[in-house]
PDB file of C-alpha atoms in Angstrom:
ATOM      1  CA  GLU A 214      -2.089  38.400  37.928  1.00 59.00           C
ATOM      2  CA  ILE A 215      -4.185  36.570  35.407  1.00 67.00           C
ATOM      3  CA  GLY A 216      -2.360  36.307  32.122  1.00 70.00           C
ATOM      4  CA  VAL A 217       0.056  34.302  30.066  1.00 73.00           C
ATOM      5  CA  TYR A 218       3.285  35.705  31.443  1.00 75.00           C
ATOM      6  CA  GLN A 219       3.630  37.310  34.865  1.00 78.00           C
ATOM      7  CA  GLY A 220      -0.021  38.320  34.777  1.00 80.00           C
ATOM      8  CA  ARG A 221       0.147  40.031  31.389  1.00 83.00           C
ATOM      9  CA  LYS A 222       0.187  39.171  27.707  1.00 83.00           C
ATOM     10  CA  LEU A 223       3.437  38.129  26.071  1.00 85.00           C
ATOM     11  CA  GLN A 224       5.675  40.920  24.836  1.00 87.00           C
ATOM     12  CA  LYS A 225       8.707  41.105  22.612  1.00 91.00           C
ATOM     13  CA  ASP A 226      11.862  39.655  24.251  1.00 89.00           C
ATOM     14  CA  ASP A 227       9.927  37.697  26.922  1.00 87.00           C
ATOM     15  CA  VAL A 228      11.595  34.372  27.676  1.00 85.00           C
ATOM     16  CA  ILE A 229       9.460  31.398  28.659  1.00 81.00           C
ATOM     17  CA  ALA A 230      11.258  28.737  30.669  1.00 79.00           C
ATOM     18  CA  PHE A 231      10.665  25.063  29.976  1.00 78.00           C
ATOM     19  CA  ARG A 232      11.490  22.211  32.255  1.00 77.00           C
ATOM     20  CA  ALA A 233      14.141  19.758  31.162  1.00 76.00           C
ATOM     21  CA  PRO A 234      12.815  17.047  28.848  1.00 73.00           C
ATOM     22  CA  LYS A 235      12.209  13.644  30.372  1.00 71.00           C
ATOM     23  CA  THR A 236      14.950  11.170  29.624  1.00 71.00           C
ATOM     24  CA  ASP A 237      12.940   8.128  30.683  1.00 73.00           C
ATOM     25  CA  LEU A 238       9.308   7.377  29.814  1.00 69.00           C
ATOM     26  CA  LYS A 239       7.304   4.635  31.447  1.00 70.00           C
ATOM     27  CA  ASN A 240       6.271   1.770  29.174  1.00 69.00           C
ATOM     28  CA  LEU A 241       8.382   2.959  26.277  1.00 67.00           C
ATOM     29  CA  GLY A 242       7.955  -0.459  24.663  1.00 68.00           C
ATOM     30  CA  VAL A 243       4.221   0.094  24.080  1.00 67.00           C
ATOM     31  CA  ARG A 244       4.541   3.737  22.997  1.00 65.00           C
ATOM     32  CA  HIS A 245       4.716   3.910  19.245  1.00 65.00           C
ATOM     33  CA  ILE A 246       2.981   5.659  16.378  1.00 63.00           C
ATOM     34  CA  SER A 247       0.304   3.486  14.841  1.00 64.00           C
ATOM     35  CA  PRO A 248       0.624   3.072  11.062  1.00 62.00           C
ATOM     36  CA  GLU A 249      -2.612   5.028  10.511  1.00 57.00           C
ATOM     37  CA  PHE A 250      -0.973   8.143  12.004  1.00 58.00           C
ATOM     38  CA  VAL A 251       2.226   8.030   9.956  1.00 63.00           C
ATOM     39  CA  PRO A 252       1.885  10.645   7.188  1.00 68.00           C
ATOM     40  CA  ARG A 253       1.461   9.049   3.787  1.00 73.00           C
ATOM     41  CA  ALA A 254       0.518   9.952   0.242  1.00 79.00           C
ATOM     42  CA  GLU A 255      -3.085   8.775   0.518  1.00 89.00           C
ATOM     43  CA  TYR A 256      -5.529   7.580   3.157  1.00 93.00           C
ATOM     44  CA  LYS A 257      -8.177   4.892   2.657  1.00 95.00           C
ATOM     45  CA  LEU A 258     -11.265   5.339   4.807  1.00 97.00           C
ATOM     46  CA  ARG A 259     -13.539   2.383   5.479  1.00 97.00           C
ATOM     47  CA  VAL A 260     -17.204   3.079   4.783  1.00 98.00           C
ATOM     48  CA  VAL A 261     -20.528   1.292   4.988  1.00 98.00           C
ATOM     49  CA  LEU A 262     -22.751   2.089   2.004  1.00 97.00           C
ATOM     50  CA  GLY A 263     -26.101   3.799   2.527  1.00 93.00           C
ATOM     51  CA  PRO A 264     -28.574   4.993   3.480  1.00 95.00           C
ATOM     52  CA  GLN A 265     -29.202   6.577   0.051  1.00 95.00           C
ATOM     53  CA  ASP A 266     -26.618   4.749  -2.072  1.00 96.00           C
ATOM     54  CA  ASP A 267     -29.455   3.695  -4.391  1.00 96.00           C
ATOM     55  CA  ALA A 268     -29.679   7.351  -5.553  1.00 96.00           C
ATOM     56  CA  PHE A 269     -26.401   6.928  -7.471  1.00 97.00           C
ATOM     57  CA  THR A 270     -25.635   5.303 -10.825  1.00 97.00           C
ATOM     58  CA  GLU A 271     -23.368   2.274 -11.146  1.00 97.00           C
ATOM     59  CA  LYS A 272     -20.691   4.602 -12.513  1.00 97.00           C
ATOM     60  CA  GLY A 273     -21.195   6.947  -9.544  1.00 97.00           C
ATOM     61  CA  LEU A 274     -20.783   4.075  -7.073  1.00 97.00           C
ATOM     62  CA  PHE A 275     -17.727   2.797  -8.968  1.00 97.00           C
ATOM     63  CA  ASP A 276     -16.128   6.259  -8.932  1.00 97.00           C
ATOM     64  CA  PHE A 277     -16.864   6.674  -5.220  1.00 97.00           C
ATOM     65  CA  LYS A 278     -15.168   3.357  -4.419  1.00 97.00           C
ATOM     66  CA  SER A 279     -12.166   3.750  -6.724  1.00 96.00           C
ATOM     67  CA  ALA A 280     -11.309   7.444  -7.084  1.00 96.00           C
ATOM     68  CA  LEU A 281      -9.023   9.477  -4.859  1.00 97.00           C
ATOM     69  CA  TYR A 282     -10.280  12.802  -3.563  1.00 98.00           C
ATOM     70  CA  THR A 283      -8.317  15.846  -2.433  1.00 97.00           C
ATOM     71  CA  VAL A 284      -9.191  17.395   0.933  1.00 97.00           C
ATOM     72  CA  THR A 285     -10.045  21.040   0.205  1.00 97.00           C
ATOM     73  CA  GLN A 286      -9.192  24.239   2.073  1.00 96.00           C
ATOM     74  CA  ASP A 287     -12.900  24.539   2.967  1.00 95.00           C
ATOM     75  CA  SER A 288     -12.623  21.654   5.454  1.00 95.00           C
ATOM     76  CA  ASN A 289     -13.112  22.305   9.157  1.00 94.00           C
ATOM     77  CA  ARG A 290     -14.474  20.704  12.341  1.00 94.00           C
ATOM     78  CA  MET A 291     -17.920  20.431  10.749  1.00 95.00           C
ATOM     79  CA  ALA A 292     -16.945  18.586   7.602  1.00 97.00           C
ATOM     80  CA  ALA A 293     -14.139  17.476   5.324  1.00 97.00           C
ATOM     81  CA  LYS A 294     -14.971  18.732   1.858  1.00 97.00           C
ATOM     82  CA  LEU A 295     -13.411  16.690  -0.919  1.00 98.00           C
ATOM     83  CA  SER A 296     -12.672  17.401  -4.559  1.00 97.00           C
ATOM     84  CA  GLY A 297     -12.266  14.875  -7.345  1.00 97.00           C
ATOM     85  CA  ALA A 298     -14.211  12.821  -9.855  1.00 94.00           C
ATOM     86  CA  PRO A 299     -17.892  13.863  -9.618  1.00 96.00           C
ATOM     87  CA  ILE A 300     -20.147  11.133  -8.290  1.00 97.00           C
ATOM     88  CA  GLU A 301     -23.009  10.623 -10.716  1.00 96.00           C
ATOM     89  CA  ALA A 302     -26.550  10.480  -9.333  1.00 97.00           C
ATOM     90  CA  LYS A 303     -29.581   8.957 -11.037  1.00 96.00           C
ATOM     91  CA  ALA A 304     -31.868  11.982 -10.617  1.00 93.00           C
ATOM     92  CA  GLY A 305     -30.068  14.578  -8.510  1.00 90.00           C
ATOM     93  CA  VAL A 306     -28.906  14.467  -4.905  1.00 93.00           C
ATOM     94  CA  ASP A 307     -31.452  16.747  -3.209  1.00 90.00           C
ATOM     95  CA  ILE A 308     -33.568  14.890  -0.657  1.00 91.00           C
ATOM     96  CA  LEU A 309     -35.928  15.893   2.124  1.00 91.00           C
ATOM     97  CA  SER A 310     -33.719  16.859   5.045  1.00 93.00           C
ATOM     98  CA  ASP A 311     -33.054  13.958   7.350  1.00 92.00           C
ATOM     99  CA  GLY A 312     -30.640  13.048  10.135  1.00 93.00           C
ATOM    100  CA  ILE A 313     -26.875  13.280   9.816  1.00 95.00           C
ATOM    101  CA  VAL A 314     -24.324  11.392  11.902  1.00 96.00           C
ATOM    102  CA  GLU A 315     -20.582  11.836  12.282  1.00 96.00           C
ATOM    103  CA  GLY A 316     -19.032  10.133   9.275  1.00 97.00           C
ATOM    104  CA  SER A 317     -22.015  10.612   6.916  1.00 97.00           C
ATOM    105  CA  VAL A 318     -20.776  11.110   3.356  1.00 98.00           C
ATOM    106  CA  GLN A 319     -23.110  13.500   1.592  1.00 97.00           C
ATOM    107  CA  ILE A 320     -22.766  14.106  -2.118  1.00 97.00           C
ATOM    108  CA  SER A 321     -23.287  17.783  -2.936  1.00 96.00           C
ATOM    109  CA  ALA A 322     -25.092  19.127  -5.992  1.00 95.00           C
ATOM    110  CA  ASN A 323     -21.750  19.336  -7.866  1.00 96.00           C
ATOM    111  CA  GLY A 324     -21.091  15.613  -7.232  1.00 96.00           C
ATOM    112  CA  GLN A 325     -18.371  16.133  -4.609  1.00 98.00           C
ATOM    113  CA  PRO A 326     -18.266  14.211  -1.295  1.00 98.00           C
ATOM    114  CA  ILE A 327     -18.594  16.004   2.045  1.00 97.00           C
ATOM    115  CA  VAL A 328     -17.769  13.904   5.129  1.00 98.00           C
ATOM    116  CA  MET A 329     -19.423  15.066   8.346  1.00 97.00           C
ATOM    117  CA  LEU A 330     -17.058  15.497  11.309  1.00 97.00           C
ATOM    118  CA  THR A 331     -17.400  16.244  15.036  1.00 93.00           C
ATOM    119  CA  ASP A 332     -19.275  19.569  14.816  1.00 92.00           C
ATOM    120  CA  HIS A 333     -21.594  18.494  11.974  1.00 93.00           C
ATOM    121  CA  GLN A 334     -25.115  19.811  11.565  1.00 92.00           C
ATOM    122  CA  SER A 335     -28.004  17.624  12.738  1.00 92.00           C
ATOM    123  CA  THR A 336     -29.829  17.337   9.396  1.00 92.00           C
ATOM    124  CA  GLY A 337     -28.946  17.588   5.736  1.00 92.00           C
ATOM    125  CA  GLY A 338     -30.631  17.705   2.362  1.00 91.00           C
ATOM    126  CA  TYR A 339     -28.106  15.871   0.171  1.00 94.00           C
ATOM    127  CA  ALA A 340     -28.160  12.125  -0.435  1.00 96.00           C
ATOM    128  CA  LYS A 341     -25.752  10.167   1.763  1.00 97.00           C
ATOM    129  CA  ILE A 342     -23.871   7.559  -0.246  1.00 98.00           C
ATOM    130  CA  ALA A 343     -22.073   6.027   2.764  1.00 98.00           C
ATOM    131  CA  THR A 344     -20.859   6.485   6.328  1.00 98.00           C
ATOM    132  CA  VAL A 345     -17.207   6.408   7.412  1.00 98.00           C
ATOM    133  CA  ILE A 346     -16.782   3.935  10.282  1.00 98.00           C
ATOM    134  CA  PRO A 347     -16.211   5.681  13.646  1.00 96.00           C
ATOM    135  CA  CYS A 348     -12.648   4.471  14.208  1.00 95.00           C
ATOM    136  CA  ASP A 349     -11.521   6.031  10.876  1.00 96.00           C
ATOM    137  CA  ILE A 350     -12.847   9.509  11.743  1.00 96.00           C
ATOM    138  CA  PRO A 351      -9.707  10.500  13.749  1.00 93.00           C
ATOM    139  CA  THR A 352      -7.559   9.643  10.733  1.00 91.00           C
ATOM    140  CA  LEU A 353      -9.675  11.811   8.433  1.00 94.00           C
ATOM    141  CA  ALA A 354      -9.664  14.654  10.975  1.00 92.00           C
ATOM    142  CA  GLN A 355      -5.852  14.746  10.772  1.00 90.00           C
ATOM    143  CA  VAL A 356      -5.601  14.741   6.974  1.00 93.00           C
ATOM    144  CA  ARG A 357      -4.493  18.168   5.783  1.00 92.00           C
ATOM    145  CA  PRO A 358      -5.890  20.136   2.844  1.00 94.00           C
ATOM    146  CA  GLY A 359      -4.234  18.971  -0.362  1.00 95.00           C
ATOM    147  CA  GLN A 360      -3.805  15.381   0.816  1.00 95.00           C
ATOM    148  CA  LEU A 361      -5.651  12.479  -0.805  1.00 96.00           C
ATOM    149  CA  VAL A 362      -8.352  10.203   0.585  1.00 97.00           C
ATOM    150  CA  GLY A 363     -10.192   7.271  -0.907  1.00 97.00           C
ATOM    151  CA  PHE A 364     -12.946   4.975   0.287  1.00 97.00           C
ATOM    152  CA  ARG A 365     -13.070   1.223   0.870  1.00 97.00           C
ATOM    153  CA  VAL A 366     -16.469  -0.390   1.353  1.00 98.00           C
ATOM    154  CA  VAL A 367     -16.844  -2.749   4.324  1.00 98.00           C
ATOM    155  CA  THR A 368     -19.829  -4.516   5.827  1.00 97.00           C
ATOM    156  CA  VAL A 369     -21.439  -3.381   9.066  1.00 97.00           C
ATOM    157  CA  GLU A 370     -19.897  -6.442  10.748  1.00 98.00           C
ATOM    158  CA  GLU A 371     -16.401  -5.635   9.426  1.00 97.00           C
ATOM    159  CA  GLY A 372     -16.725  -2.008  10.530  1.00 96.00           C
ATOM    160  CA  THR A 373     -17.921  -3.036  13.993  1.00 96.00           C
ATOM    161  CA  ALA A 374     -15.060  -5.525  14.366  1.00 96.00           C
ATOM    162  CA  ALA A 375     -12.470  -2.933  13.248  1.00 95.00           C
ATOM    163  CA  CYS A 376     -13.742  -0.385  15.771  1.00 93.00           C
ATOM    164  CA  LYS A 377     -13.856  -2.979  18.568  1.00 95.00           C
ATOM    165  CA  LYS A 378     -10.247  -3.924  17.793  1.00 93.00           C
ATOM    166  CA  GLU A 379      -9.256  -0.236  17.912  1.00 90.00           C
ATOM    167  CA  LYS A 380     -11.097   0.273  21.219  1.00 91.00           C
ATOM    168  CA  ASP A 381      -9.408  -2.811  22.708  1.00 89.00           C
ATOM    169  CA  LYS A 382      -5.983  -1.555  21.569  1.00 85.00           C
ATOM    170  CA  TRP A 383      -6.468   1.811  23.287  1.00 82.00           C
ATOM    171  CA  ALA A 384      -7.798   0.150  26.453  1.00 84.00           C
ATOM    172  CA  TYR A 385      -4.715  -2.112  26.545  1.00 81.00           C
ATOM    173  CA  LEU A 386      -2.348   0.846  26.128  1.00 79.00           C
ATOM    174  CA  LYS A 387      -4.145   2.852  28.795  1.00 80.00           C
ATOM    175  CA  GLU A 388      -3.982  -0.073  31.191  1.00 80.00           C
ATOM    176  CA  LYS A 389      -0.243  -0.558  30.531  1.00 74.00           C
ATOM    177  CA  ILE A 390       0.516   3.139  31.054  1.00 74.00           C
ATOM    178  CA  ASP A 391      -1.708   3.460  34.136  1.00 73.00           C
ATOM    179  CA  HIS A 392      -0.334   0.270  35.678  1.00 66.00           C
ATOM    180  CA  ASP A 393       3.292   1.368  35.805  1.00 58.00           C
TER     181      ASP A 393
END
């Protein structure tokens, strides 16, 4: 009897019972939706410039920092492909393949950003203008095709502090929920 319903696949007119919803949740006071998860018109992702940001013109860097990009239908667990103002390079974006990390922002040959996500490849041959800080990756992963994202440059120290704050917040919530 291995299967979804009584050892078989679901069929028309099957009824699946659900238990009654809980009327009381522990630690309700600390359970809330963080502002970064509330749907909004646009999302700003914090990035650290580099390692190949010097491959782009001043206009290209300005556009990257100020333009909004639309998440395309081609996005998946490997990468969020974006569409918007092309990012201008000094002499093309092709480089010798080198390492890619989660959050790397490659600029494709057509000038469009591609942000590497959880199932990204290990190397890539496009210049990487920046890297999204780790604690902003979950936000990007939840942005739907058609929604807008932009980038805000931060220092390594600011990115590290933001991610530490996020880690501490989740540890506090876990402790509160586990304690009661």
